[in-house]
Amino acid sequence: MKYYDQLESNGYFLYKHPDVTIFKRNITQFLKATTESIIQLSNFESWKSGKFFHKNIDLIDLISEIHNQEIDNSITKVLYELFPCTGKILSLTTAPLVVKILKEAQLRFPVVGSLPLVRLDRPNDSKYETPWHQDFWFSFLSENAVTLWFSLGEITESMGHLKMVPGSHKWSAGKFFTDTNGHPIAYDGVVDESQVIRINPGIDEILVFNQKLLHASGTNISSRTRVSLQLRFNDLGSAKSLVSTFVPIHTEYVKTMQKISNE
Ligand SMILES: O=C(O)CCC(=O)C(=O)O
């Protein structure tokens, strides 16, 4: 079945191509170098010896090692925040491979729906685990909006494979977006486990899913940090309104600095 037909009927497809392997390798190498730079720029004095940064270390091993030794997520918190602000990660939204995939998904006028996200799911930390939800809430703009999802290194079963309900993008939207357990995005219906699949894109694969597809994080019960990347796109070609739904807002840091400078 063609990619678009899979997207239509199942709500997702796995894009597979040898270029994907190279694409992912470039990103992981960049993130390793960025991790090293951030540590050198930081006040984490005891980390600057560079003992983690041997050339062939896997990104997941590097971040897992850092997490095993950090206190209060102090370093991974910074990585989580800064990775998506780097030019390289931002430029993925226009990378030729991504543009090609969006063509397969038949988006007529793709626009970025959110800042790219490099997710770090720390072991045995379910606080940030995402419950059953759709990504449609990111914008509510176009019914054919898609998310591209892939891991940056091997994700074993115990690290938590992404869970999805194939075909759920066709369910009535009314069942979603209820404010439950402090998650305004969560699904409040009961998910039938027999309909759930766990998906683990291969090294040469990228998962593409319709943003109305019901999905959830797998639980990371391993001792390693799960690293994945998400890119979200709306389609202005089918948008309900010609707007950008992605607007930057000031962080608490900026608000505090503004307040101090006004005093
Ligand atoms: O990777 C995960 O655990 C969840 C990802 C997710 O919910 C999303 O990309 O919207």
Short mmCIF file of C-alpha atoms and ligand atoms in Angstrom, two decimals:
data_model
loop_
_atom_site.label_atom_id
_atom_site.label_comp_id
_atom_site.label_asym_id
_atom_site.label_seq_id
_atom_site.Cartn_x
_atom_site.Cartn_y
_atom_site.Cartn_z
CA MET A 1 0.00 0.00 0.00
CA LYS A 2 1.25 3.51 -0.78
CA TYR A 3 2.33 5.64 2.17
CA TYR A 4 -0.59 8.03 1.74
CA ASP A 5 -3.11 5.18 1.61
CA GLN A 6 -1.67 3.76 4.85
CA LEU A 7 -1.94 7.19 6.45
CA GLU A 8 -5.55 7.47 5.34
CA SER A 9 -6.66 4.04 6.48
CA ASN A 10 -4.48 3.32 9.54
CA GLY A 11 -3.56 6.84 10.59
CA TYR A 12 0.18 6.26 10.22
CA PHE A 13 2.97 4.88 8.05
CA LEU A 14 6.61 3.97 8.50
CA TYR A 15 8.72 5.78 5.92
CA LYS A 16 11.68 3.56 5.09
CA HIS A 17 14.78 4.56 3.14
CA PRO A 18 18.58 4.16 3.51
CA ASP A 19 18.84 7.99 3.64
CA VAL A 20 16.99 7.88 6.96
CA THR A 21 19.93 6.10 8.60
CA ILE A 22 22.33 8.83 7.46
CA PHE A 23 19.84 11.53 8.49
CA LYS A 24 19.58 10.09 12.02
CA ARG A 25 23.34 9.59 12.29
CA ASN A 26 23.93 13.27 11.46
CA ILE A 27 21.46 14.34 14.12
CA THR A 28 22.93 12.09 16.83
CA GLN A 29 26.46 13.27 16.05
CA PHE A 30 25.31 16.86 16.25
CA LEU A 31 23.52 16.29 19.57
CA LYS A 32 26.59 14.58 21.04
CA ALA A 33 28.74 17.58 20.08
CA THR A 34 26.09 19.96 21.40
CA THR A 35 25.95 18.07 24.70
CA GLU A 36 29.70 18.45 25.04
CA SER A 37 29.55 22.19 24.23
CA ILE A 38 26.73 22.79 26.69
CA ILE A 39 28.67 21.07 29.43
CA GLN A 40 31.79 23.11 28.62
CA LEU A 41 29.72 26.30 28.78
CA SER A 42 28.00 25.32 31.99
CA ASN A 43 29.02 25.61 35.60
CA PHE A 44 29.10 21.83 35.94
CA GLU A 45 32.80 21.99 36.77
CA SER A 46 33.29 18.33 37.59
CA TRP A 47 31.84 17.36 34.21
CA LYS A 48 34.31 19.24 32.07
CA SER A 49 37.00 16.60 32.06
CA GLY A 50 35.32 15.16 28.99
CA LYS A 51 35.42 11.64 30.32
CA PHE A 52 32.07 10.78 28.70
CA PHE A 53 32.84 12.08 25.28
CA HIS A 54 34.68 9.32 23.54
CA LYS A 55 34.04 9.54 19.83
CA ASN A 56 32.07 6.36 19.37
CA ILE A 57 29.75 6.67 22.31
CA ASP A 58 26.12 6.29 21.40
CA LEU A 59 23.92 9.38 22.13
CA ILE A 60 21.58 7.35 24.34
CA ASP A 61 24.54 5.93 26.29
CA LEU A 62 26.01 9.41 26.69
CA ILE A 63 22.80 10.97 27.98
CA SER A 64 22.06 7.93 30.16
CA GLU A 65 25.52 8.15 31.69
CA ILE A 66 25.05 11.86 32.39
CA HIS A 67 21.64 11.21 33.91
CA ASN A 68 23.01 8.45 36.14
CA GLN A 69 25.44 10.91 37.64
CA GLU A 70 23.49 14.17 37.70
CA ILE A 71 21.47 15.48 40.63
CA ASP A 72 17.88 16.69 40.20
CA ASN A 73 18.02 16.33 36.40
CA SER A 74 20.21 19.46 36.43
CA ILE A 75 22.01 18.68 33.16
CA THR A 76 19.39 16.77 31.18
CA LYS A 77 16.96 19.59 31.99
CA VAL A 78 19.29 22.04 30.21
CA LEU A 79 19.80 19.67 27.25
CA TYR A 80 16.05 19.19 26.93
CA GLU A 81 15.50 22.90 26.82
CA LEU A 82 18.38 23.86 24.52
CA PHE A 83 18.48 21.05 21.93
CA PRO A 84 15.39 22.34 20.07
CA CYS A 85 16.78 25.88 19.97
CA THR A 86 19.82 24.93 17.93
CA GLY A 87 19.88 25.90 14.25
CA LYS A 88 20.49 22.32 13.19
CA ILE A 89 17.42 20.95 14.96
CA LEU A 90 15.28 23.86 13.74
CA SER A 91 16.56 23.30 10.19
CA LEU A 92 15.18 19.76 10.24
CA THR A 93 11.78 21.27 9.48
CA THR A 94 13.05 22.05 5.98
CA ALA A 95 15.50 19.15 5.50
CA PRO A 96 15.10 17.61 2.00
CA LEU A 97 14.24 14.21 3.51
CA VAL A 98 11.51 15.74 5.66
CA VAL A 99 10.12 17.68 2.69
CA LYS A 100 10.03 14.40 0.75
CA ILE A 101 8.16 12.65 3.56
CA LEU A 102 5.63 15.48 3.79
CA LYS A 103 5.02 15.05 0.04
CA GLU A 104 4.33 11.34 0.65
CA ALA A 105 1.85 12.42 3.33
CA GLN A 106 0.31 14.73 0.69
CA LEU A 107 0.46 17.91 2.71
CA ARG A 108 -0.13 20.66 0.16
CA PHE A 109 1.36 23.59 2.08
CA PRO A 110 3.18 22.30 5.15
CA VAL A 111 3.83 24.76 7.94
CA VAL A 112 5.56 24.06 11.22
CA GLY A 113 3.09 23.31 14.02
CA SER A 114 5.45 23.43 16.99
CA LEU A 115 9.12 23.78 17.82
CA PRO A 116 10.86 20.46 17.05
CA LEU A 117 11.10 18.46 20.23
CA VAL A 118 14.00 16.27 21.34
CA ARG A 119 12.34 14.20 24.04
CA LEU A 120 14.41 12.78 26.86
CA ASP A 121 12.44 10.19 28.80
CA ARG A 122 14.47 9.43 31.88
CA PRO A 123 14.36 5.93 33.35
CA ASN A 124 11.67 5.24 35.93
CA ASP A 125 10.35 8.78 35.72
CA SER A 126 6.73 8.62 34.69
CA LYS A 127 6.08 12.28 35.55
CA TYR A 128 6.60 13.39 31.96
CA GLU A 129 5.16 10.30 30.34
CA THR A 130 2.44 11.40 27.92
CA PRO A 131 -0.97 9.79 28.47
CA TRP A 132 -3.29 8.73 25.66
CA HIS A 133 -3.86 11.79 23.51
CA GLN A 134 -3.95 13.23 20.01
CA ASP A 135 -1.45 15.81 18.76
CA PHE A 136 -4.31 17.65 17.06
CA TRP A 137 -4.54 19.81 20.19
CA PHE A 138 -1.24 21.48 19.16
CA SER A 139 -3.13 23.53 16.63
CA PHE A 140 -6.65 22.27 15.84
CA LEU A 141 -5.84 23.73 12.43
CA SER A 142 -5.81 21.01 9.77
CA GLU A 143 -7.34 17.56 9.97
CA ASN A 144 -4.42 16.09 7.98
CA ALA A 145 -1.70 17.58 10.22
CA VAL A 146 1.09 15.07 10.86
CA THR A 147 3.77 14.28 13.41
CA LEU A 148 7.10 12.73 12.41
CA TRP A 149 8.50 10.62 15.26
CA PHE A 150 11.77 8.71 15.51
CA SER A 151 14.19 7.59 18.17
CA LEU A 152 17.83 8.65 18.18
CA GLY A 153 19.35 5.31 19.00
CA GLU A 154 18.00 1.93 19.93
CA ILE A 155 14.88 1.86 22.08
CA THR A 156 14.37 -1.50 23.70
CA GLU A 157 10.99 -2.73 24.91
CA SER A 158 11.80 -1.87 28.51
CA MET A 159 12.60 1.71 27.46
CA GLY A 160 8.99 2.00 26.32
CA HIS A 161 7.89 1.73 22.72
CA LEU A 162 5.37 4.32 21.55
CA LYS A 163 1.78 3.04 21.87
CA MET A 164 -0.87 3.77 19.24
CA VAL A 165 -4.38 2.74 18.28
CA PRO A 166 -4.45 2.26 14.49
CA GLY A 167 -7.53 3.78 12.86
CA SER A 168 -8.32 6.00 15.88
CA HIS A 169 -7.77 9.12 13.75
CA LYS A 170 -11.25 8.42 12.41
CA TRP A 171 -12.90 8.40 15.82
CA SER A 172 -15.18 11.28 16.67
CA ALA A 173 -13.13 14.20 17.95
CA GLY A 174 -15.62 14.76 20.78
CA LYS A 175 -14.00 12.05 22.88
CA PHE A 176 -10.79 14.00 23.26
CA PHE A 177 -9.39 17.12 24.84
CA THR A 178 -10.97 16.66 28.24
CA ASP A 179 -9.11 18.02 31.19
CA THR A 180 -8.30 14.92 33.17
CA ASN A 181 -5.55 14.48 35.74
CA GLY A 182 -4.11 17.87 34.94
CA HIS A 183 -3.51 16.89 31.31
CA PRO A 184 -5.71 19.12 29.17
CA ILE A 185 -4.81 16.97 26.21
CA ALA A 186 -5.64 13.60 27.67
CA TYR A 187 -8.18 11.16 26.31
CA ASP A 188 -10.86 10.33 28.85
CA GLY A 189 -12.22 7.21 27.17
CA VAL A 190 -11.12 3.69 27.96
CA VAL A 191 -8.51 2.32 25.57
CA ASP A 192 -9.08 -1.27 24.60
CA GLU A 193 -5.66 -2.91 25.05
CA SER A 194 -6.42 -5.39 22.27
CA GLN A 195 -6.42 -2.49 19.79
CA VAL A 196 -3.09 -1.10 20.94
CA ILE A 197 0.10 -1.58 18.97
CA ARG A 198 3.61 -0.73 20.14
CA ILE A 199 5.77 0.78 17.47
CA ASN A 200 9.52 0.89 17.24
CA PRO A 201 10.73 2.43 13.96
CA GLY A 202 13.88 0.76 12.61
CA ILE A 203 17.14 2.62 12.08
CA ASP A 204 16.12 3.38 8.47
CA GLU A 205 12.52 4.30 9.35
CA ILE A 206 10.58 7.36 10.45
CA LEU A 207 7.08 7.09 11.87
CA VAL A 208 4.57 9.51 10.39
CA PHE A 209 1.15 9.74 11.98
CA ASN A 210 -1.99 11.79 11.58
CA GLN A 211 -2.28 14.13 14.54
CA LYS A 212 -5.74 12.77 15.33
CA LEU A 213 -4.31 9.31 15.99
CA LEU A 214 -4.56 8.25 19.62
CA HIS A 215 -1.10 7.54 21.05
CA ALA A 216 0.77 7.43 24.35
CA SER A 217 4.26 7.05 25.75
CA GLY A 218 5.52 3.61 26.65
CA THR A 219 6.83 3.43 30.21
CA ASN A 220 10.60 3.51 30.56
CA ILE A 221 11.40 0.86 33.15
CA SER A 222 14.98 0.43 31.93
CA SER A 223 18.07 2.10 33.32
CA ARG A 224 18.64 4.19 30.19
CA THR A 225 17.23 7.48 28.93
CA ARG A 226 15.02 7.22 25.88
CA VAL A 227 15.86 9.89 23.28
CA SER A 228 13.43 10.68 20.46
CA LEU A 229 12.61 13.51 18.11
CA GLN A 230 9.27 14.89 16.98
CA LEU A 231 8.45 17.29 14.16
CA ARG A 232 4.90 18.58 13.77
CA PHE A 233 3.36 20.04 10.65
CA ASN A 234 0.01 21.57 9.78
CA ASP A 235 -1.27 21.86 6.23
CA LEU A 236 -2.28 25.38 5.23
CA GLY A 237 -3.69 23.78 2.09
CA SER A 238 -6.55 22.36 4.18
CA ALA A 239 -6.43 24.72 7.15
CA LYS A 240 -9.59 25.96 8.79
CA SER A 241 -8.00 29.38 8.97
CA LEU A 242 -4.88 30.95 7.50
CA VAL A 243 -3.06 31.48 10.76
CA SER A 244 0.15 30.41 12.40
CA THR A 245 -0.71 28.44 15.50
CA PHE A 246 2.89 28.35 16.67
CA VAL A 247 3.82 31.51 18.54
CA PRO A 248 6.77 31.87 20.89
CA ILE A 249 5.99 33.16 24.38
CA HIS A 250 8.30 34.62 26.96
CA THR A 251 9.73 32.19 29.48
CA GLU A 252 9.64 32.68 33.23
CA TYR A 253 13.28 33.72 32.94
CA VAL A 254 12.40 36.62 30.61
CA LYS A 255 9.40 37.62 32.72
CA THR A 256 11.56 37.70 35.84
CA MET A 257 14.27 39.73 34.10
CA GLN A 258 11.66 42.18 32.80
CA LYS A 259 10.26 42.58 36.28
CA ILE A 260 13.70 43.15 37.80
CA SER A 261 14.67 45.70 35.16
CA ASN A 262 11.43 47.61 35.77
CA GLU A 263 11.99 47.86 39.50
O1 LIG B 1 7.54 9.64 22.68
C1 LIG B 1 6.62 9.60 23.49
O2 LIG B 1 6.71 8.99 24.54
C2 LIG B 1 5.35 10.33 23.25
C3 LIG B 1 5.41 11.16 22.04
C4 LIG B 1 4.17 11.90 21.84
O3 LIG B 1 3.22 11.78 22.53
C5 LIG B 1 4.09 12.81 20.73
O4 LIG B 1 5.02 12.89 19.93
O5 LIG B 1 3.06 13.48 20.62
#
